Coordinates of C-alpha atoms in Angstrom, one line a residue:
X27 CA -9.4 17.1 11.4
X28 CA -13.1 16.3 12.3
X29 CA -15.2 14.1 10.2
X30 CA -17.8 16.1 8.3
X31 CA -20.4 13.2 8.7
X32 CA -20.0 13.3 12.5
X33 CA -18.4 10.1 12.6
X34 CA -15.4 9.1 15.0
X35 CA -12.0 9.6 13.4
X36 CA -11.3 6.2 15.1
X37 CA -12.8 3.8 17.6
X38 CA -10.1 2.0 19.8
X39 CA -10.8 -1.5 20.9
X40 CA -8.7 -4.1 23.3
X41 CA -8.3 -6.0 26.2
X42 CA -8.9 -4.5 29.8
X43 CA -5.7 -3.4 30.7
X44 CA -4.4 -2.6 27.2
X45 CA -4.3 1.2 27.6
X46 CA -7.1 2.3 25.4
X47 CA -8.1 5.6 27.7
X48 CA -4.5 6.3 28.0
X49 CA -3.3 5.9 24.7
X50 CA -6.5 7.5 23.1
X51 CA -6.0 10.3 25.0
X52 CA -2.8 10.8 24.1
X53 CA -3.7 10.5 20.0
X54 CA -6.6 13.2 20.6
X55 CA -4.1 15.5 22.0
X56 CA -1.9 14.8 19.6
X57 CA -4.3 15.7 16.7
X58 CA -6.2 18.4 18.3
X59 CA -9.7 16.6 18.3
X60 CA -12.0 15.4 21.2
X61 CA -11.8 12.1 23.0
X62 CA -14.5 10.1 24.8
X63 CA -14.1 6.7 26.7
X64 CA -17.2 4.6 26.6
X65 CA -17.1 3.5 30.2
X66 CA -16.8 7.2 31.4
X67 CA -19.9 8.1 29.4
X68 CA -21.9 5.3 30.6
X69 CA -21.1 6.2 34.3
X70 CA -22.3 9.8 33.5
X71 CA -25.5 8.1 32.1
X72 CA -26.2 5.8 34.7
X73 CA -25.5 8.2 37.4
X74 CA -23.2 5.4 39.2
X75 CA -19.8 3.5 39.1
X76 CA -20.0 0.3 36.2
X77 CA -19.1 -2.1 39.2
X78 CA -22.1 -0.9 41.3
X79 CA -24.5 -1.2 38.3
X80 CA -22.9 -4.5 37.2
X81 CA -24.0 -5.5 41.0
X82 CA -27.3 -4.5 41.1
X83 CA -28.8 -5.0 37.8
X84 CA -26.5 -7.8 36.0
X85 CA -24.5 -7.9 32.7
X86 CA -26.8 -8.0 30.2
X87 CA -28.6 -4.8 31.5
X88 CA -25.1 -3.4 31.3
X89 CA -24.5 -4.2 27.9
X90 CA -27.7 -3.0 26.7
X91 CA -26.8 0.3 27.9
X92 CA -23.7 0.4 26.7
X93 CA -24.5 -0.7 23.0
X94 CA -27.2 2.1 22.8
X95 CA -24.7 4.4 24.0
X96 CA -22.1 3.2 21.4
X97 CA -24.4 3.3 18.6
X98 CA -25.3 7.0 19.2
X99 CA -21.8 8.0 19.7
X100 CA -20.8 6.5 16.5
X101 CA -23.5 8.5 14.7
X102 CA -22.7 11.7 16.2
X103 CA -19.1 12.1 17.5
X104 CA -16.3 13.6 15.5
X105 CA -13.0 12.8 17.9
X106 CA -11.2 9.4 19.1
X107 CA -13.7 7.1 21.0
X108 CA -12.2 4.2 23.1
X109 CA -14.5 1.1 24.0
X110 CA -15.0 -1.1 27.3
X111 CA -13.0 -4.2 26.9
X112 CA -15.8 -6.5 26.6
X113 CA -18.0 -4.1 24.6
X114 CA -17.1 -5.5 20.9
X115 CA -18.3 -8.8 22.1
X116 CA -22.0 -7.6 21.8
X117 CA -23.6 -8.8 18.7
X118 CA -25.5 -5.5 18.4
X119 CA -22.0 -3.5 18.7
X120 CA -20.6 -5.6 16.2
X121 CA -23.1 -4.6 13.5
X122 CA -22.9 -0.9 14.5
X123 CA -18.8 -1.2 14.3
X124 CA -19.0 -2.8 11.0
X125 CA -21.4 -0.3 9.5
X126 CA -18.8 2.3 10.9
X127 CA -16.0 0.3 8.9
X128 CA -18.2 0.0 5.8
X129 CA -18.8 4.1 6.2
X130 CA -14.9 4.4 5.8
X131 CA -14.3 4.1 9.8
X132 CA -11.1 2.7 11.6
X133 CA -11.5 0.5 14.1
X134 CA -8.2 -0.1 15.9
X135 CA -7.3 -3.0 17.7
X136 CA -4.7 -2.0 20.4
X137 CA -3.0 -5.2 20.7
X138 CA -0.9 -5.0 24.2
X139 CA 1.6 -7.7 25.5
X140 CA -0.9 -10.0 27.8
X141 CA 1.4 -9.7 30.9
X142 CA 1.6 -6.0 30.9
X143 CA -2.1 -5.6 30.2
X144 CA -3.0 -7.8 33.0
X145 CA -0.7 -6.0 35.4
X146 CA -2.4 -3.1 34.2
X147 CA -6.0 -4.3 34.6
X148 CA -5.4 -5.6 38.3
X149 CA -3.7 -2.3 39.3
X150 CA -6.7 -0.1 38.1
X151 CA -9.5 -2.2 39.9
X152 CA -12.9 -1.6 39.4
X153 CA -13.2 -4.5 36.7
X154 CA -16.2 -6.5 37.4
X155 CA -15.3 -9.0 34.8
X156 CA -12.3 -9.8 37.0
X157 CA -14.1 -10.6 39.8
X158 CA -14.1 -13.8 41.8
X159 CA -10.9 -16.2 41.6
X160 CA -7.7 -15.8 40.5
X161 CA -8.2 -12.3 38.3
X162 CA -5.0 -13.5 36.2
X163 CA -6.6 -16.5 35.2
X164 CA -10.0 -14.9 34.4
X165 CA -8.3 -12.3 32.2
X166 CA -6.5 -14.8 30.4
X167 CA -10.0 -16.7 29.8
X168 CA -11.4 -13.8 28.6
X169 CA -8.4 -12.9 26.3
X170 CA -8.7 -16.5 24.8
X171 CA -12.5 -15.7 23.9
X172 CA -12.0 -12.1 22.8
X173 CA -8.7 -11.7 21.0
X174 CA -10.1 -14.0 17.8
X175 CA -13.3 -11.5 17.8
X176 CA -11.5 -8.5 17.9
X177 CA -9.0 -9.5 15.4
X178 CA -11.6 -10.2 12.9
X179 CA -13.8 -7.2 13.9
X180 CA -10.7 -4.6 13.6
X181 CA -9.4 -3.2 10.2
X182 CA -6.5 -1.6 11.8
X183 CA -4.1 -3.7 14.1
X184 CA -1.7 -1.6 16.4
X185 CA 0.7 -3.8 18.5
X186 CA 2.2 -1.6 21.6
X187 CA 4.1 -4.6 23.3
X188 CA 7.2 -2.5 25.0
X189 CA 5.8 0.7 23.8
X190 CA 5.3 3.9 26.1
X191 CA 1.8 5.3 25.4
X192 CA 3.2 8.0 23.6
X193 CA 5.0 5.6 21.1
X194 CA 1.8 3.5 20.8
X195 CA -0.4 7.1 20.3
X196 CA 2.0 7.8 17.4
X197 CA 1.5 4.5 15.7
X198 CA -2.2 4.7 16.2
X199 CA -2.0 8.4 14.6
X200 CA 0.0 7.5 11.6
X201 CA -2.4 4.8 11.0
X202 CA -5.4 7.0 11.4
X203 CA -3.6 9.7 9.0
X204 CA -2.4 7.1 6.5
X205 CA -4.0 6.7 2.8
X206 CA -5.9 3.6 1.8
X207 CA -6.7 2.8 -1.8
X208 CA -8.9 -0.3 -2.1
X209 CA -8.3 -2.5 -5.0
X210 CA -11.5 -4.3 -6.0
X211 CA -10.5 -6.8 -8.6
X212 CA -12.8 -8.7 -10.8
X213 CA -12.4 -12.4 -10.4
X214 CA -9.8 -12.2 -7.8
X215 CA -9.1 -11.0 -4.2
X216 CA -9.6 -7.4 -3.3
X217 CA -7.0 -6.0 -1.1
X218 CA -5.7 -2.7 0.3
X219 CA -2.9 -0.4 -0.7
X220 CA -1.6 1.6 2.7
X221 CA 0.2 4.8 2.2
X222 CA 1.7 6.9 5.1
X223 CA 4.4 7.0 7.8
X224 CA 4.4 3.6 9.9
X225 CA 2.4 1.6 7.1
X226 CA 4.5 -1.4 7.6
X227 CA 3.0 -1.8 11.1
X228 CA 0.4 -3.4 9.1
X229 CA 2.3 -6.5 8.5
X230 CA 1.4 -9.0 10.7
X231 CA -2.5 -8.0 10.5
X232 CA -2.4 -8.4 7.0
X233 CA -0.7 -11.8 7.1
X234 CA -2.9 -13.1 9.7
X235 CA -2.4 -16.2 12.2
X236 CA -2.0 -19.1 9.3
X237 CA 1.4 -18.9 8.2
X238 CA 4.1 -19.9 10.4
X239 CA 7.1 -19.5 8.0
X240 CA 7.7 -16.0 6.1
X241 CA 10.2 -15.6 3.3
X242 CA 11.5 -12.3 3.7
X243 CA 12.7 -11.5 0.1
X244 CA 14.7 -7.9 -0.2
X245 CA 17.7 -6.4 -1.7
X246 CA 20.9 -5.2 0.2
X247 CA 20.5 -1.3 -0.2
X248 CA 17.1 -1.9 1.7
X249 CA 18.6 -3.3 4.5
X250 CA 17.3 -0.9 7.1
X251 CA 13.6 -1.4 6.1
X252 CA 14.0 -5.6 5.7
X253 CA 15.6 -5.2 9.3
X254 CA 12.2 -3.3 10.4
X255 CA 10.0 -5.7 8.5
X256 CA 11.9 -8.6 10.2
X257 CA 11.7 -7.5 13.7
X258 CA 8.0 -6.7 13.2
X259 CA 7.4 -10.4 11.9
X260 CA 9.6 -12.0 14.7
X261 CA 7.7 -10.1 17.4
X262 CA 4.4 -11.1 15.9
X263 CA 5.7 -14.8 16.4
X264 CA 6.7 -15.8 12.5
X265 CA 9.3 -18.0 11.5
X266 CA 11.5 -15.5 9.1
X267 CA 13.5 -17.1 6.3
X268 CA 16.1 -13.8 5.2
X269 CA 16.2 -14.3 1.3
X270 CA 18.6 -11.3 -0.1
X271 CA 18.6 -11.0 -3.6
X272 CA 20.8 -8.9 -6.2
X273 CA 19.5 -5.1 -6.6
X274 CA 17.4 -3.9 -9.7
X275 CA 16.7 -6.2 -12.8
X276 CA 19.7 -8.4 -12.0
X277 CA 17.5 -9.8 -9.2
X278 CA 14.7 -10.8 -11.8
X279 CA 16.3 -13.8 -13.2
X280 CA 15.1 -17.6 -13.3
X281 CA 18.7 -18.6 -11.7
X282 CA 17.5 -16.3 -8.6
X283 CA 13.9 -17.7 -8.5
X284 CA 15.3 -21.0 -8.5
X285 CA 17.8 -20.4 -5.9
X286 CA 14.8 -19.3 -3.7
X287 CA 12.2 -22.2 -4.5
X288 CA 15.1 -24.4 -3.4
X289 CA 15.1 -22.8 -0.2
X290 CA 11.5 -23.0 0.5
X291 CA 11.5 -26.6 -0.2
X292 CA 14.5 -27.2 2.2
X293 CA 13.0 -25.0 4.6
X294 CA 9.5 -27.0 4.9
X295 CA 7.3 -24.0 3.4
X296 CA 3.6 -25.2 2.8
X297 CA 0.5 -23.5 1.2
X298 CA -0.3 -21.8 4.4
X299 CA 3.0 -19.9 4.8
X300 CA 3.6 -16.6 2.8
X301 CA 6.2 -14.3 1.3
X302 CA 7.0 -10.7 1.9
X303 CA 8.9 -8.5 -0.7
X304 CA 10.9 -5.4 0.6
X305 CA 12.5 -3.2 -1.8
X306 CA 12.2 -1.6 -5.6
X307 CA 9.9 -2.9 -8.5
X308 CA 12.1 -5.3 -9.3
X309 CA 12.3 -6.9 -5.8
X310 CA 8.5 -6.9 -5.5
X311 CA 8.1 -8.2 -8.9
X312 CA 10.3 -11.2 -8.2
X313 CA 8.7 -11.9 -4.5
X314 CA 5.3 -11.9 -6.2
X315 CA 6.5 -14.3 -8.7
X316 CA 8.1 -16.8 -6.1
X317 CA 4.6 -16.1 -4.2
X318 CA 2.5 -17.2 -7.6
X319 CA 4.5 -20.1 -8.5
X320 CA 5.3 -21.9 -5.2
X321 CA 2.7 -24.4 -4.6
X322 CA 0.2 -22.6 -7.2
X323 CA 0.2 -19.9 -5.0
X324 CA 0.8 -18.9 -1.7
X325 CA 0.0 -15.3 0.4
X326 CA 2.3 -12.2 -0.3
X327 CA 2.3 -8.8 1.0
X328 CA 4.6 -5.9 -1.0
X329 CA 6.2 -3.6 0.6
X330 CA 7.6 -1.3 -1.8
X331 CA 10.5 1.1 -0.8
X332 CA 10.8 3.1 -3.9
X333 CA 8.4 6.0 -5.1
X334 CA 8.4 4.1 -8.6
X335 CA 7.5 0.8 -6.7
X336 CA 4.8 2.5 -4.7
X337 CA 3.0 4.0 -7.7
X338 CA 3.8 1.0 -10.3
X339 CA 5.2 -2.5 -9.7
X340 CA 3.4 -3.4 -6.1
X341 CA -0.1 -2.7 -7.4
X342 CA -1.7 -4.5 -9.9
X343 CA -0.9 -8.2 -9.3
X344 CA 1.6 -8.3 -12.2
X345 CA 4.7 -10.7 -11.2
X346 CA 7.5 -11.5 -13.4
X347 CA 10.9 -12.2 -14.3
X348 CA 13.2 -11.0 -17.3
X349 CA 14.9 -13.5 -19.9
X350 CA 17.4 -12.9 -22.4
X351 CA 14.9 -11.9 -25.0
X352 CA 13.1 -9.5 -23.2
X353 CA 12.0 -7.7 -19.7
X354 CA 8.8 -9.2 -17.8
X355 CA 8.0 -12.0 -20.7
X356 CA 7.5 -14.6 -17.9
X357 CA 5.3 -13.9 -15.2
X358 CA 1.9 -14.1 -13.9
X359 CA -1.0 -12.0 -12.7
X360 CA -1.3 -12.8 -9.0
X361 CA -2.8 -10.2 -6.4
X362 CA -1.1 -9.5 -3.2
X363 CA -3.0 -9.8 0.2
X364 CA -2.0 -6.1 0.6
X365 CA 0.5 -3.4 -0.3
X366 CA 2.2 -1.4 2.4
X367 CA 3.8 1.9 1.1
X368 CA 5.1 3.1 4.1
X369 CA 6.7 6.9 3.2
X370 CA 9.2 6.6 5.9
X371 CA 11.2 4.4 3.5
X372 CA 11.5 7.3 0.8
X373 CA 13.7 9.3 3.1
X374 CA 16.4 6.7 2.2
X375 CA 16.2 7.4 -1.5
X376 CA 18.8 9.4 -3.5
X377 CA 17.4 12.2 -5.6
X378 CA 17.7 10.6 -9.2
X379 CA 15.7 7.1 -8.1
X380 CA 13.0 9.4 -6.5
X381 CA 12.6 11.3 -9.6
X382 CA 12.5 8.2 -12.0
X383 CA 9.3 7.5 -10.2
X384 CA 7.8 10.8 -11.2
X385 CA 7.6 9.3 -14.7
X386 CA 5.2 6.7 -13.8
X387 CA 3.2 9.5 -11.7
X388 CA 3.2 11.9 -14.6
X389 CA 1.9 8.9 -17.0
X390 CA -1.0 8.4 -14.8
X391 CA -1.8 12.1 -14.7
X392 CA -1.5 12.0 -18.7
X393 CA -3.8 9.0 -19.3
X394 CA -6.5 9.5 -16.4
X395 CA -6.1 12.1 -13.8
X396 CA -5.0 16.0 -14.6
X397 CA -5.0 16.9 -11.2
X398 CA -1.8 14.9 -11.1
X399 CA -0.3 17.1 -13.8
X400 CA -1.4 20.2 -11.9
X401 CA 0.3 19.1 -8.7
X402 CA 3.5 18.3 -10.3
X403 CA 3.6 21.4 -12.1
X404 CA 2.6 23.3 -8.8
X405 CA 5.5 21.3 -7.0
X406 CA 8.0 20.7 -9.9
X407 CA 11.0 22.6 -8.1
X408 CA 10.6 21.1 -4.9
X409 CA 10.1 17.6 -6.4
X410 CA 13.1 18.1 -8.5
X411 CA 15.1 19.2 -5.3
X412 CA 14.1 16.1 -3.4
X413 CA 15.9 15.7 -0.5
X414 CA 15.1 12.2 1.2
X415 CA 17.0 13.6 4.7
X416 CA 14.2 16.3 5.0
X417 CA 11.0 14.8 3.5
X418 CA 9.6 13.2 6.7
X419 CA 7.4 15.8 8.4
X420 CA 7.8 18.4 5.7
X421 CA 5.0 19.9 3.7
X422 CA 6.4 17.9 0.7
X423 CA 5.7 14.7 2.3
X424 CA 2.0 15.5 2.2
X425 CA 2.2 16.3 -1.3
X426 CA 4.1 13.1 -2.1
X427 CA 1.5 11.3 -0.3
X428 CA -1.3 12.5 -2.3
X429 CA 0.5 11.9 -5.5
X430 CA 0.9 8.3 -4.6
X431 CA -2.7 8.0 -3.7
X432 CA -3.7 9.3 -6.9
X433 CA -1.3 7.3 -9.1
X434 CA -2.5 4.3 -7.6
X435 CA -6.2 5.1 -7.6
X436 CA -5.4 5.4 -11.4
X437 CA -4.0 1.9 -11.4
X438 CA -6.7 0.3 -9.4
X439 CA -9.1 1.8 -11.4
X440 CA -7.5 0.1 -14.7
X441 CA -6.5 -3.0 -13.1
X442 CA -9.9 -3.7 -11.2
X443 CA -11.9 -3.9 -14.4
X444 CA -9.1 -5.8 -16.2
X445 CA -6.5 -7.9 -14.5
X446 CA -5.4 -9.8 -17.4
X447 CA -4.4 -7.1 -19.7
X448 CA -7.3 -7.4 -22.2
X449 CA -8.2 -3.8 -23.0
X450 CA -8.4 -1.0 -20.3
X451 CA -5.4 -2.0 -18.6
X452 CA -3.3 -1.6 -21.6
X453 CA -3.6 2.2 -21.3
X454 CA -1.2 1.9 -18.2
X455 CA 1.4 1.0 -20.9
X456 CA 1.6 4.7 -22.0
X457 CA 4.9 5.5 -23.2
X458 CA 6.2 1.9 -22.5
X459 CA 6.6 0.6 -26.0
X460 CA 9.6 2.7 -26.5
X461 CA 10.6 2.7 -23.1
X462 CA 11.1 -1.1 -23.0
X463 CA 13.1 -1.3 -26.1
X464 CA 15.3 1.8 -24.6
X465 CA 15.7 -0.3 -21.4
X466 CA 16.9 -3.3 -23.4
X467 CA 19.2 -1.5 -25.7
X468 CA 20.8 0.2 -22.8
X469 CA 21.0 -3.2 -20.8
X470 CA 18.7 -1.8 -18.1
X471 CA 21.2 0.8 -17.1
X472 CA 18.4 3.2 -18.1
X473 CA 16.1 3.5 -15.0
X474 CA 12.4 2.3 -16.0
X475 CA 10.9 5.6 -15.0
X476 CA 13.3 7.7 -17.3
X477 CA 12.9 5.6 -20.0
X478 CA 8.8 6.0 -19.6
X479 CA 9.3 9.8 -19.5
X480 CA 11.1 9.5 -23.2
X481 CA 8.3 7.1 -24.3
X482 CA 5.6 9.3 -23.5
X483 CA 7.3 12.2 -25.6
X484 CA 7.7 9.9 -28.5
X485 CA 4.1 8.6 -28.3
X486 CA 3.0 12.4 -28.1
X487 CA 5.1 13.1 -31.1
X488 CA 3.4 10.1 -32.9
X489 CA -0.1 11.3 -32.1
X490 CA 0.7 14.9 -33.2
X491 CA 2.2 13.7 -36.5
X492 CA -1.1 11.5 -37.2
X493 CA -3.6 14.4 -35.8
X494 CA -4.6 13.1 -32.7
X495 CA -3.2 15.9 -30.6
X496 CA -2.0 19.3 -31.5
X497 CA 1.5 20.4 -31.0
X498 CA 0.6 22.3 -27.6
X499 CA 0.3 19.1 -25.8
X500 CA 3.5 17.6 -27.2
X501 CA 5.2 20.8 -25.9
X502 CA 3.5 20.3 -22.6
X503 CA 4.8 16.8 -22.0
X504 CA 8.3 18.1 -22.9
X505 CA 8.3 21.0 -20.7
X506 CA 6.6 19.1 -17.7
X507 CA 9.1 16.2 -17.6
X508 CA 11.8 18.4 -18.2
X509 CA 10.5 20.4 -15.4
X510 CA 10.9 17.5 -12.9
X511 CA 14.2 16.7 -14.0
X512 CA 13.1 13.7 -16.4
X513 CA 14.9 12.9 -20.0
X514 CA 12.9 13.7 -23.0
X515 CA 15.2 12.7 -25.8
X516 CA 17.4 9.2 -26.3
X517 CA 20.2 8.7 -28.6
X518 CA 21.4 5.6 -27.7
X519 CA 20.6 3.1 -30.5
X520 CA 19.3 3.2 -34.2
X521 CA 15.7 3.1 -35.1
X522 CA 16.0 -0.5 -36.8
X523 CA 17.2 -1.9 -33.2
X524 CA 14.4 0.3 -31.8
X525 CA 11.7 -1.4 -34.5
X526 CA 12.8 -4.9 -33.9
X527 CA 12.3 -4.4 -30.2
X528 CA 9.0 -2.8 -30.7
X529 CA 7.6 -5.7 -32.9
X530 CA 8.4 -8.0 -29.3
X531 CA 6.5 -5.7 -27.2
X532 CA 3.8 -7.6 -25.5
X533 CA 1.1 -5.1 -26.9
X534 CA 2.0 -6.2 -30.3
X535 CA -0.6 -8.3 -32.1
X536 CA 1.1 -10.6 -34.6
X537 CA 3.4 -8.6 -36.8
X538 CA 1.4 -5.2 -35.9
X539 CA 2.7 -2.6 -33.8
X540 CA 0.5 -1.5 -31.5
X541 CA 0.8 1.8 -29.2
X542 CA -1.3 3.8 -26.6
X543 CA -1.5 7.4 -27.6
X544 CA -3.6 10.3 -26.2
X545 CA -6.3 12.1 -28.2
X546 CA -6.3 14.7 -25.2
X547 CA -5.5 14.7 -21.6
X548 CA -7.0 11.8 -19.5
X549 CA -8.0 10.4 -23.3
X550 CA -6.1 7.4 -24.2
X551 CA -6.6 5.4 -27.3
X552 CA -5.2 2.4 -28.8
X553 CA -3.2 3.1 -32.1
X554 CA -2.8 -0.2 -34.3
X555 CA -0.3 -0.4 -37.3
X556 CA 0.8 3.5 -37.6
X557 CA 2.0 4.5 -40.9
X558 CA 5.7 3.2 -40.8
X559 CA 6.9 6.6 -41.8
X560 CA 5.3 8.5 -38.7
X561 CA 6.7 5.8 -36.3
X562 CA 10.3 6.8 -37.8
X563 CA 9.9 10.4 -37.9
X564 CA 8.6 10.2 -34.3
X565 CA 11.7 8.7 -33.4
X566 CA 13.6 11.0 -35.2
X567 CA 12.0 13.7 -32.9
X568 CA 13.0 12.6 -29.6
X569 CA 16.8 11.9 -30.5
X570 CA 17.5 15.5 -29.8

């Protein structure tokens, strides 16, 4: 697992007594990679103990030696590297760590409980920075100086309060192995989508120190995941308002949103407080809408718990609610501070809810990344037989994580350039024109990913009738989607009902229908006002 560029896999920083060496060694053993401790390396280099060097040459001389060694190690060591307690306070070391992060590195701030760390620091001895006067008092003074700096420098935060070294090491390892997709939004704030086991542990790090109150918005079925989020938030010192909303589309109404606004007002939520949404796509849509509208916008973090929400609703800054007239017609484009796709939450998903998420995954393959289609083909049998109870730690977990990462990257590419859906972003709506009509006519009993699967077959039939693609690609849509357990036909309504709803679709322009179709895999195009007979014939073809 070593890095080809000779950069460390991770650099661990933290206060004296935080357990950097012990935890770093555990992580290196778990991952089968080498470990270096900066203090031990320095002692080898200077040929004496650090306390003796401090006494003879002073702190500045020691910091010069330390920063030179750190820079050298950052450029030529591919394991886990733990730094001494004060190392990140030196400006040249801060620069070297910033370069390392810019190169894709992970600087992990091991945040121990001050009491635990103080005791360990005193027990260990040999710490020149604690000499003279009350050691605990000196430790606390250093902590007050260093904590904000460490917090700013690190791009990964791991709280170890009450954890054994092995537990802390597992947390660190999960964060090292997670996949990160950076969403760079023009004219809005950038954010990261973190994908992996334990991604939820980033919650406090993303929310930061400004918020006092957090509105934790979730549905009942994800109670075990919201319990974990609440525990993490309380541990970090936030006041948590627990807000349970109805499941699925029933939660995305103005009545539900209004009830939450009233609660936020009664509980004194200010502009510096925040919202955390935990659940499927409907829950994260509503949480984002509440965050976008409360006091004209407060910070929020999405914690999607279904495959569909991880690959679709939680990324891209679309928030919204439904009205009697249609889905998502009231909403706002508002970017989250971060998205935490914790793959352990997928373990609680029923098979059918996992499979519907594959509809949006396949869509990203068809419009942009053919490798997604190859992965789906290769693993169709295992994906179709998905069993959450056996997912974590299985080879399928890595396949699913790669599919999530690739799908999020497709979405990120489209939304980065086009937050407000003027052009490129519309391609993400492949299959959605018919899908939204199906959902409405089925009173949302049909799941979104299933409706999108049928919508893509419809778009492929339409493209084939008009000469954009050949019959083989239509058949490929049908066979791939069916192999994953997704539907490819629909008989639940008349063409007249469907066409009326298509005219109300958000992509429609005036009275003209507008579709996204392919003219080849990975090449979506806009199709404006296609001939009425082709629109009807394509519909007839998906009825059986």
